CSV table of C-alpha atoms and ligand atoms in Angstrom, one decimal:
chain,number,residue,atom,x,y,z
A,5,UNK,CA,-49.2,15.1,251.4
A,6,UNK,CA,-52.5,13.0,251.9
A,7,UNK,CA,-51.9,9.6,251.1
A,8,UNK,CA,-54.8,8.2,248.8
A,9,UNK,CA,-53.0,5.5,247.0
A,10,UNK,CA,-55.5,2.8,248.5
A,11,UNK,CA,-58.4,4.7,246.5
A,12,UNK,CA,-59.2,6.0,243.0
A,13,UNK,CA,-59.1,9.5,243.0
A,14,UNK,CA,-60.9,11.9,240.5
A,15,UNK,CA,-62.0,15.5,240.0
A,16,UNK,CA,-64.6,16.8,242.3
A,17,UNK,CA,-68.1,15.6,240.9
A,18,UNK,CA,-70.2,18.0,239.4
A,19,UNK,CA,-74.5,17.8,239.6
A,20,UNK,CA,-75.9,20.1,236.8
A,21,UNK,CA,-79.4,19.8,238.2
A,22,UNK,CA,-80.2,20.0,241.8
A,23,UNK,CA,-82.9,21.9,244.0
A,24,UNK,CA,-81.0,22.1,247.1
A,25,UNK,CA,-83.4,24.4,249.5
A,26,UNK,CA,-86.7,23.5,250.8
A,27,UNK,CA,-88.2,20.0,251.2
A,28,UNK,CA,-87.6,17.1,249.2
A,29,UNK,CA,-90.6,15.4,247.7
A,30,UNK,CA,-92.4,13.5,250.5
A,31,UNK,CA,-90.4,15.0,253.4
A,32,UNK,CA,-92.6,15.8,256.5
A,33,UNK,CA,-96.4,15.9,256.3
A,34,UNK,CA,-98.3,17.9,253.7
A,35,UNK,CA,-95.4,18.2,251.4
A,36,UNK,CA,-97.5,19.2,248.7
A,37,UNK,CA,-98.8,22.0,250.3
A,38,UNK,CA,-95.2,23.1,251.3
A,39,UNK,CA,-95.5,26.6,249.3
A,40,UNK,CA,-98.1,27.5,251.6
A,41,UNK,CA,-96.8,26.3,254.9
A,42,UNK,CA,-93.0,26.6,255.0
A,43,UNK,CA,-91.1,29.8,255.7
A,44,UNK,CA,-88.4,31.0,253.1
A,45,UNK,CA,-86.2,30.7,256.0
A,46,UNK,CA,-87.0,27.1,256.9
A,47,UNK,CA,-86.5,26.1,253.0
A,48,UNK,CA,-83.0,27.8,253.5
A,49,UNK,CA,-82.2,26.0,256.4
A,50,UNK,CA,-82.9,22.9,254.9
A,51,UNK,CA,-80.6,24.0,252.0
A,52,UNK,CA,-77.6,24.0,254.7
A,53,UNK,CA,-78.6,20.8,255.3
A,54,UNK,CA,-78.8,19.4,252.1
A,55,UNK,CA,-75.7,21.5,250.7
A,56,UNK,CA,-73.7,19.4,253.5
A,57,UNK,CA,-75.2,16.2,252.4
A,58,UNK,CA,-74.3,16.7,248.4
A,59,UNK,CA,-70.6,18.1,249.3
A,60,UNK,CA,-70.0,14.7,251.6
A,61,UNK,CA,-71.2,12.5,248.6
A,62,UNK,CA,-68.4,13.9,246.5
A,63,UNK,CA,-70.2,16.7,244.5
A,64,UNK,CA,-68.0,19.9,244.8
A,65,UNK,CA,-69.8,21.8,242.3
A,66,UNK,CA,-73.8,22.2,241.5
A,67,UNK,CA,-76.3,23.9,239.3
A,68,UNK,CA,-79.2,24.9,241.4
A,69,UNK,CA,-81.8,25.2,239.0
A,70,UNK,CA,-85.1,26.6,240.5
A,71,UNK,CA,-85.6,28.0,244.0
A,72,UNK,CA,-87.9,30.3,246.0
A,73,UNK,CA,-87.2,33.6,247.5
A,74,UNK,CA,-83.9,33.7,246.5
A,75,UNK,CA,-82.5,31.0,249.3
A,76,UNK,CA,-80.3,29.4,246.7
A,77,UNK,CA,-78.5,33.1,246.2
A,78,UNK,CA,-78.4,33.2,249.9
A,79,UNK,CA,-77.0,29.8,250.4
A,80,UNK,CA,-74.7,29.9,247.5
A,81,UNK,CA,-73.4,33.2,249.0
A,82,UNK,CA,-73.1,31.6,252.5
A,83,UNK,CA,-71.1,28.9,251.3
A,84,UNK,CA,-68.6,31.2,249.1
A,85,UNK,CA,-67.9,33.2,252.5
A,86,UNK,CA,-67.2,29.9,254.3
A,87,UNK,CA,-70.3,30.0,256.9
A,88,UNK,CA,-71.4,26.8,256.0
A,89,UNK,CA,-69.9,23.8,254.1
A,90,UNK,CA,-71.7,23.1,250.9
A,91,UNK,CA,-70.5,22.8,247.3
A,92,UNK,CA,-69.8,25.7,244.9
A,93,UNK,CA,-73.5,26.7,243.6
A,94,UNK,CA,-74.2,27.8,240.3
A,95,UNK,CA,-78.3,29.2,240.8
A,96,UNK,CA,-80.9,30.3,238.7
A,97,UNK,CA,-83.1,31.7,241.4
A,98,UNK,CA,-86.8,31.4,240.4
A,99,UNK,CA,-87.3,29.5,237.0
A,100,UNK,CA,-89.0,31.4,234.3
A,101,UNK,CA,-92.4,30.1,233.3
A,102,UNK,CA,-95.9,30.7,231.8
A,103,UNK,CA,-99.0,31.5,233.7
A,104,UNK,CA,-100.6,28.4,235.0
A,105,UNK,CA,-97.6,26.2,233.6
A,106,UNK,CA,-94.9,23.8,235.3
A,107,UNK,CA,-92.9,26.7,236.9
A,108,UNK,CA,-95.9,28.4,238.4
A,109,UNK,CA,-97.9,27.1,241.3
A,110,UNK,CA,-101.2,26.0,240.5
A,111,UNK,CA,-104.3,24.2,242.3
A,112,UNK,CA,-105.0,27.1,244.5
A,113,UNK,CA,-107.9,29.9,244.7
A,114,UNK,CA,-107.2,33.1,243.1
A,115,UNK,CA,-104.9,35.8,244.8
A,116,UNK,CA,-102.6,33.3,246.5
A,117,UNK,CA,-100.3,32.6,243.5
A,118,UNK,CA,-101.1,35.6,241.0
A,119,UNK,CA,-98.6,35.6,237.9
A,120,UNK,CA,-95.5,37.6,239.0
A,121,UNK,CA,-92.1,38.1,237.4
A,122,UNK,CA,-90.4,38.3,240.5
A,123,UNK,CA,-91.7,34.9,241.0
A,124,UNK,CA,-90.4,34.1,237.3
A,125,UNK,CA,-94.0,34.0,235.9
A,126,UNK,CA,-93.7,36.0,232.6
A,127,UNK,CA,-95.8,35.8,229.4
A,128,UNK,CA,-94.9,37.4,226.2
A,129,UNK,CA,-91.3,38.7,225.0
A,130,UNK,CA,-91.1,41.8,227.0
A,131,UNK,CA,-92.0,40.3,230.2
A,132,UNK,CA,-89.8,37.3,229.6
A,133,UNK,CA,-87.2,40.0,229.2
A,134,UNK,CA,-88.2,41.7,232.3
A,135,UNK,CA,-88.1,38.7,234.2
A,136,UNK,CA,-84.6,37.6,233.0
A,137,UNK,CA,-83.2,41.0,234.2
A,138,UNK,CA,-85.0,40.6,237.5
A,139,UNK,CA,-83.6,37.3,238.2
A,140,UNK,CA,-80.0,38.5,237.0
A,141,UNK,CA,-80.8,41.5,239.2
A,142,UNK,CA,-80.7,39.8,242.6
A,143,UNK,CA,-78.1,37.1,241.7
A,144,UNK,CA,-79.1,34.6,239.3
A,145,UNK,CA,-75.9,33.3,237.6
A,146,UNK,CA,-78.2,31.5,234.7
A,147,UNK,CA,-81.8,31.5,233.6
A,148,UNK,CA,-83.7,28.2,234.3
A,149,UNK,CA,-86.9,28.1,232.1
A,150,UNK,CA,-89.9,25.6,231.8
A,151,UNK,CA,-90.4,24.8,228.3
A,152,UNK,CA,-93.0,22.5,228.4
A,153,UNK,CA,-95.1,20.8,231.1
A,154,UNK,CA,-94.2,18.7,234.2
A,155,UNK,CA,-94.7,15.9,236.1
A,156,UNK,CA,-95.1,17.7,239.6
A,157,UNK,CA,-97.1,20.6,238.6
A,158,UNK,CA,-100.9,20.6,238.7
A,159,UNK,CA,-103.0,21.1,235.8
A,160,UNK,CA,-100.6,20.8,232.6
A,161,UNK,CA,-99.8,17.8,230.4
A,162,UNK,CA,-96.4,16.8,231.1
A,163,UNK,CA,-95.3,16.8,227.2
A,164,UNK,CA,-97.3,20.1,226.3
A,165,UNK,CA,-95.0,22.8,224.8
A,166,UNK,CA,-95.4,26.0,226.8
A,167,UNK,CA,-93.1,28.9,226.0
A,168,UNK,CA,-93.4,30.1,222.2
A,169,UNK,CA,-90.3,29.8,220.2
A,170,UNK,CA,-90.3,33.7,220.0
A,171,UNK,CA,-90.4,33.5,224.2
A,172,UNK,CA,-87.9,31.4,224.4
A,173,UNK,CA,-85.7,32.8,221.8
A,174,UNK,CA,-86.1,36.4,223.3
A,175,UNK,CA,-85.2,34.9,227.0
A,176,UNK,CA,-82.0,33.5,225.2
A,177,UNK,CA,-81.0,36.5,223.6
A,178,UNK,CA,-81.4,38.7,226.8
A,179,UNK,CA,-79.5,36.2,229.1
A,180,UNK,CA,-76.7,35.9,226.8
A,181,UNK,CA,-76.2,39.7,226.5
A,182,UNK,CA,-75.9,39.6,230.4
A,183,UNK,CA,-73.2,36.7,229.8
A,184,UNK,CA,-75.9,34.2,231.2
A,185,UNK,CA,-76.7,30.7,229.9
A,186,UNK,CA,-80.1,29.4,229.6
A,187,UNK,CA,-81.3,25.7,231.0
A,188,UNK,CA,-84.6,24.2,229.7
A,189,UNK,CA,-86.7,22.0,231.8
A,190,UNK,CA,-88.5,20.4,228.5
A,191,UNK,CA,-90.2,16.6,228.3
A,192,UNK,CA,-92.2,17.0,225.0
A,193,UNK,CA,-90.3,16.9,221.4
A,194,UNK,CA,-92.0,20.0,220.3
A,195,UNK,CA,-90.9,21.8,223.4
A,196,UNK,CA,-87.3,20.6,223.1
A,197,UNK,CA,-86.6,21.3,219.7
A,198,UNK,CA,-88.4,25.0,220.3
A,199,UNK,CA,-85.8,25.4,223.1
A,200,UNK,CA,-82.9,24.0,220.8
A,201,UNK,CA,-83.7,26.3,218.1
A,202,UNK,CA,-84.1,29.1,220.7
A,203,UNK,CA,-80.3,28.3,221.4
A,204,UNK,CA,-80.7,27.2,225.2
A,205,UNK,CA,-77.4,25.7,226.2
A,206,UNK,CA,-79.2,22.7,227.8
A,207,UNK,CA,-82.1,20.6,227.8
A,208,UNK,CA,-83.1,19.4,231.3
A,209,UNK,CA,-84.8,15.8,231.1
A,210,UNK,CA,-85.4,16.0,227.6
A,211,UNK,CA,-87.7,12.7,227.9
A,212,UNK,CA,-89.7,12.3,224.6
A,213,UNK,CA,-86.7,12.7,222.2
A,214,UNK,CA,-86.9,12.0,218.5
A,215,UNK,CA,-84.4,11.2,215.9
A,216,UNK,CA,-84.9,15.0,214.8
A,217,UNK,CA,-84.4,16.3,217.9
A,218,UNK,CA,-81.1,13.8,218.6
A,219,UNK,CA,-79.4,15.2,215.6
A,220,UNK,CA,-80.2,19.0,216.2
A,221,UNK,CA,-78.8,18.7,219.7
A,222,UNK,CA,-75.8,17.1,218.6
A,223,UNK,CA,-75.2,19.4,215.8
A,224,UNK,CA,-75.6,22.7,217.9
A,225,UNK,CA,-73.8,21.2,220.7
A,226,UNK,CA,-77.0,21.5,222.7
A,227,UNK,CA,-76.2,19.5,226.4
A,228,UNK,CA,-78.8,17.2,227.7
A,229,UNK,CA,-79.0,16.7,231.4
A,230,UNK,CA,-80.4,13.3,231.6
A,231,UNK,CA,-82.1,13.5,235.4
A,232,UNK,CA,-82.8,9.4,235.1
A,233,UNK,CA,-83.2,9.6,239.2
A,234,UNK,CA,-86.1,11.8,239.0
A,235,UNK,CA,-87.7,9.6,236.5
A,236,UNK,CA,-86.9,6.4,238.8
A,237,UNK,CA,-88.0,8.4,242.0
A,238,UNK,CA,-91.3,9.5,240.6
A,239,UNK,CA,-92.3,6.1,239.3
A,240,UNK,CA,-91.5,4.8,242.7
A,241,UNK,CA,-93.6,7.8,244.6
A,242,UNK,CA,-96.4,6.9,242.2
A,243,UNK,CA,-96.3,3.3,243.2
A,244,UNK,CA,-95.9,3.6,246.9
A,245,UNK,CA,-98.7,6.2,246.8
A,246,UNK,CA,-96.6,9.3,247.8
A,247,UNK,CA,-97.7,11.0,244.4
A,248,UNK,CA,-101.2,10.6,243.5
A,249,UNK,CA,-103.9,11.7,240.9
A,250,UNK,CA,-102.4,13.4,237.9
A,251,UNK,CA,-98.8,13.6,239.0
A,252,UNK,CA,-99.0,9.8,239.9
A,253,UNK,CA,-100.4,9.1,236.1
A,254,UNK,CA,-97.7,11.4,234.4
A,255,UNK,CA,-95.0,10.0,236.6
A,256,UNK,CA,-95.8,6.4,235.3
A,257,UNK,CA,-96.2,7.6,231.5
A,258,UNK,CA,-92.8,9.3,231.6
A,259,UNK,CA,-90.5,7.5,233.3
A,260,UNK,CA,-89.7,4.5,230.9
A,261,UNK,CA,-89.8,7.0,227.8
A,262,UNK,CA,-87.4,9.1,229.7
A,263,UNK,CA,-85.0,6.0,229.7
A,264,UNK,CA,-85.7,5.0,226.2
A,265,UNK,CA,-84.7,8.9,225.0
A,266,UNK,CA,-81.4,8.8,227.2
A,267,UNK,CA,-80.3,5.5,225.2
A,268,UNK,CA,-81.2,7.5,221.9
A,269,UNK,CA,-79.1,10.5,223.1
A,270,UNK,CA,-76.1,8.5,223.9
A,271,UNK,CA,-76.3,6.4,220.9
A,272,UNK,CA,-76.7,9.4,218.8
A,273,UNK,CA,-73.8,11.4,220.3
A,274,UNK,CA,-75.8,14.1,222.2
A,275,UNK,CA,-73.5,16.1,224.6
A,276,UNK,CA,-74.2,14.7,228.2
A,277,UNK,CA,-73.9,16.5,231.5
A,278,UNK,CA,-74.7,14.8,234.6
A,279,UNK,CA,-77.8,15.8,236.3
A,280,UNK,CA,-80.1,14.3,238.9
A,281,UNK,CA,-82.5,16.6,240.0
A,282,UNK,CA,-82.0,16.0,243.7
A,283,UNK,CA,-84.7,17.4,245.7
A,284,UNK,CA,-87.3,14.9,243.9
A,285,UNK,CA,-85.3,12.4,246.2
A,286,UNK,CA,-83.4,12.8,249.1
A,287,UNK,CA,-79.9,14.8,248.8
A,288,UNK,CA,-76.9,13.0,249.3
A,289,UNK,CA,-77.6,9.8,246.9
A,290,UNK,CA,-77.0,11.8,243.5
A,291,UNK,CA,-74.1,9.2,242.7
A,292,UNK,CA,-76.9,6.6,242.1
A,293,UNK,CA,-77.5,8.2,238.5
A,294,UNK,CA,-74.3,7.0,237.5
A,295,UNK,CA,-75.5,3.1,237.6
A,296,UNK,CA,-78.6,4.2,236.1
A,297,UNK,CA,-76.4,6.1,233.0
A,298,UNK,CA,-74.5,2.8,232.8
A,299,UNK,CA,-77.6,0.6,232.8
A,300,UNK,CA,-79.3,2.6,230.1
A,301,UNK,CA,-76.5,2.5,227.4
A,302,UNK,CA,-73.5,4.7,228.5
A,303,UNK,CA,-69.9,3.8,229.0
A,304,UNK,CA,-68.6,4.0,232.3
A,305,UNK,CA,-65.8,6.6,231.6
A,306,UNK,CA,-68.4,8.9,229.6
A,307,UNK,CA,-70.6,8.7,232.9
A,308,UNK,CA,-67.5,9.9,234.5
A,309,UNK,CA,-66.8,12.3,232.1
A,310,UNK,CA,-70.3,13.6,232.3
A,311,UNK,CA,-69.8,14.6,236.0
A,312,UNK,CA,-66.8,16.2,235.2
A,313,UNK,CA,-65.2,17.8,232.6
A,314,UNK,CA,-68.5,18.1,230.7
A,315,UNK,CA,-70.6,19.5,233.4
A,316,UNK,CA,-67.8,22.0,233.8
A,317,UNK,CA,-68.1,23.1,230.2
A,318,UNK,CA,-71.9,23.3,230.7
A,319,UNK,CA,-71.7,25.5,233.8
A,320,UNK,CA,-68.9,28.1,231.9
A,321,UNK,CA,-66.0,26.7,234.5
A,322,UNK,CA,-64.2,24.4,232.6
A,323,UNK,CA,-61.0,26.8,233.2
A,324,UNK,CA,-61.5,26.2,236.9
A,325,UNK,CA,-62.6,22.6,237.5
A,326,UNK,CA,-63.8,19.2,236.0
A,327,UNK,CA,-60.2,18.0,235.5
A,328,UNK,CA,-57.3,17.4,237.7
A,329,UNK,CA,-54.7,19.7,236.6
A,330,UNK,CA,-52.3,22.0,237.5
A,331,UNK,CA,-53.7,25.7,237.9
A,332,UNK,CA,-57.1,24.5,238.2
A,333,UNK,CA,-58.9,24.7,241.7
A,334,UNK,CA,-58.3,21.7,244.1
A,335,UNK,CA,-61.5,19.9,243.6
A,336,UNK,CA,-60.7,16.2,244.5
A,337,UNK,CA,-62.8,13.0,245.5
A,338,UNK,CA,-61.6,9.6,246.0
A,339,UNK,CA,-63.7,6.4,245.9
A,340,UNK,CA,-63.4,3.0,247.4
A,341,UNK,CA,-62.9,0.4,244.5
A,342,UNK,CA,-62.4,1.4,240.5
A,343,UNK,CA,-65.5,2.7,239.0
A,344,UNK,CA,-64.1,1.6,235.4
A,345,UNK,CA,-65.0,-1.8,236.7
A,346,UNK,CA,-67.8,-1.4,239.2
A,347,UNK,CA,-70.0,1.8,238.7
A,348,UNK,CA,-71.0,1.4,242.2
A,349,UNK,CA,-68.0,2.6,243.4
A,350,UNK,CA,-69.3,6.2,243.0
A,351,UNK,CA,-71.6,5.5,245.9
A,352,UNK,CA,-68.2,5.0,248.2
A,353,UNK,CA,-66.8,8.5,248.3
A,354,UNK,CA,-64.2,8.6,251.3
A,355,UNK,CA,-62.5,11.8,250.4
A,356,UNK,CA,-63.9,15.3,249.7
A,357,UNK,CA,-61.2,18.1,249.3
A,358,UNK,CA,-63.0,21.6,247.6
A,359,UNK,CA,-60.8,24.4,247.1
A,360,UNK,CA,-57.8,22.8,248.8
A,361,UNK,CA,-59.9,22.2,252.0
A,362,UNK,CA,-60.7,18.8,253.1
A,363,UNK,CA,-64.3,18.0,254.0
A,364,UNK,CA,-64.1,14.5,254.7
A,365,UNK,CA,-61.7,12.2,254.9
A,366,UNK,CA,-61.3,8.1,255.7
A,367,UNK,CA,-60.1,7.6,259.7
A,368,UNK,CA,-56.8,6.2,258.6
A,369,UNK,CA,-55.9,8.9,256.1
A,370,UNK,CA,-54.3,12.2,257.7
A,371,UNK,CA,-52.4,14.8,256.0
A,372,UNK,CA,-48.5,14.6,256.4
A,373,UNK,CA,-45.8,17.2,255.1
B,414,ZN,ZN1,-85.6,20.1,238.7
């Protein structure tokens, strides 16, 4: 018996968009060049720290949508084995993208980052199919793709479509055949629509929606994973000079549009699953997303559902987690205050149980039997 009657008890929270391994943006010196400076082992060890911070913030499940060197697969396995504390992870391994696109590493001399499907870089239907199989062979639970350009990549416009409809369709077909879902990073409207038509399970960011895109997502049940925190973070990093040049320009352009699109999606009845893009900002602060969702037009209860039942549905584990019900896994968090009155309460997680094991508790609360 654990007495949490002074607190508000909720199902364990789910963040459907994180990057636990490696450095977060701005962490340490020369972070822009972390891909040529950091050992894969360093990325993995940072992941151990980030996993613990995320769990202690109340997130008992995460979807890791993109990592190098299968660091996310290793972290998931070590958490599952009980070696290190962390959230239950569903991982994508390397995100799939076109040569020179958002998921590629650009801006270096030829020879350093040649297109290679083991890193997720694949052009054309056959290569895309092979890249899906490769990621799954080495442990991916889902496929992540970059359907459009992005903010933090060199050499591509943020809204431009990258994969073709044909490539995206083959990707979804191959992933679904192997019983895996596809999550598509997409900012620009045409890229969003192509990904939705191809049948992806979720649009990540969904920054430039129009009425047509909103209708398509509602009708097909395509989830939006809004990552409002990422928008705010890159906007602030651009203002503070942590981001510069093209990255800063893209950040300042996209952030306000992103918030407007989120409001359209809420009003238009698009299914929404909570996701933050933690890694663009420090891990463990994920719960700030709740306040941003509410400030930008979502009901408080709807924001809580997005981070529990809806995200569990998107991850394909709604029979195990996402609600407090007999027969499901005991993933339980408690917060100080009532989030239905003050959404800021979600930042005050005082108790975390995952799979029946307590990882955090207030000093005064102990188990009795
Ligand atoms: Zn991301």
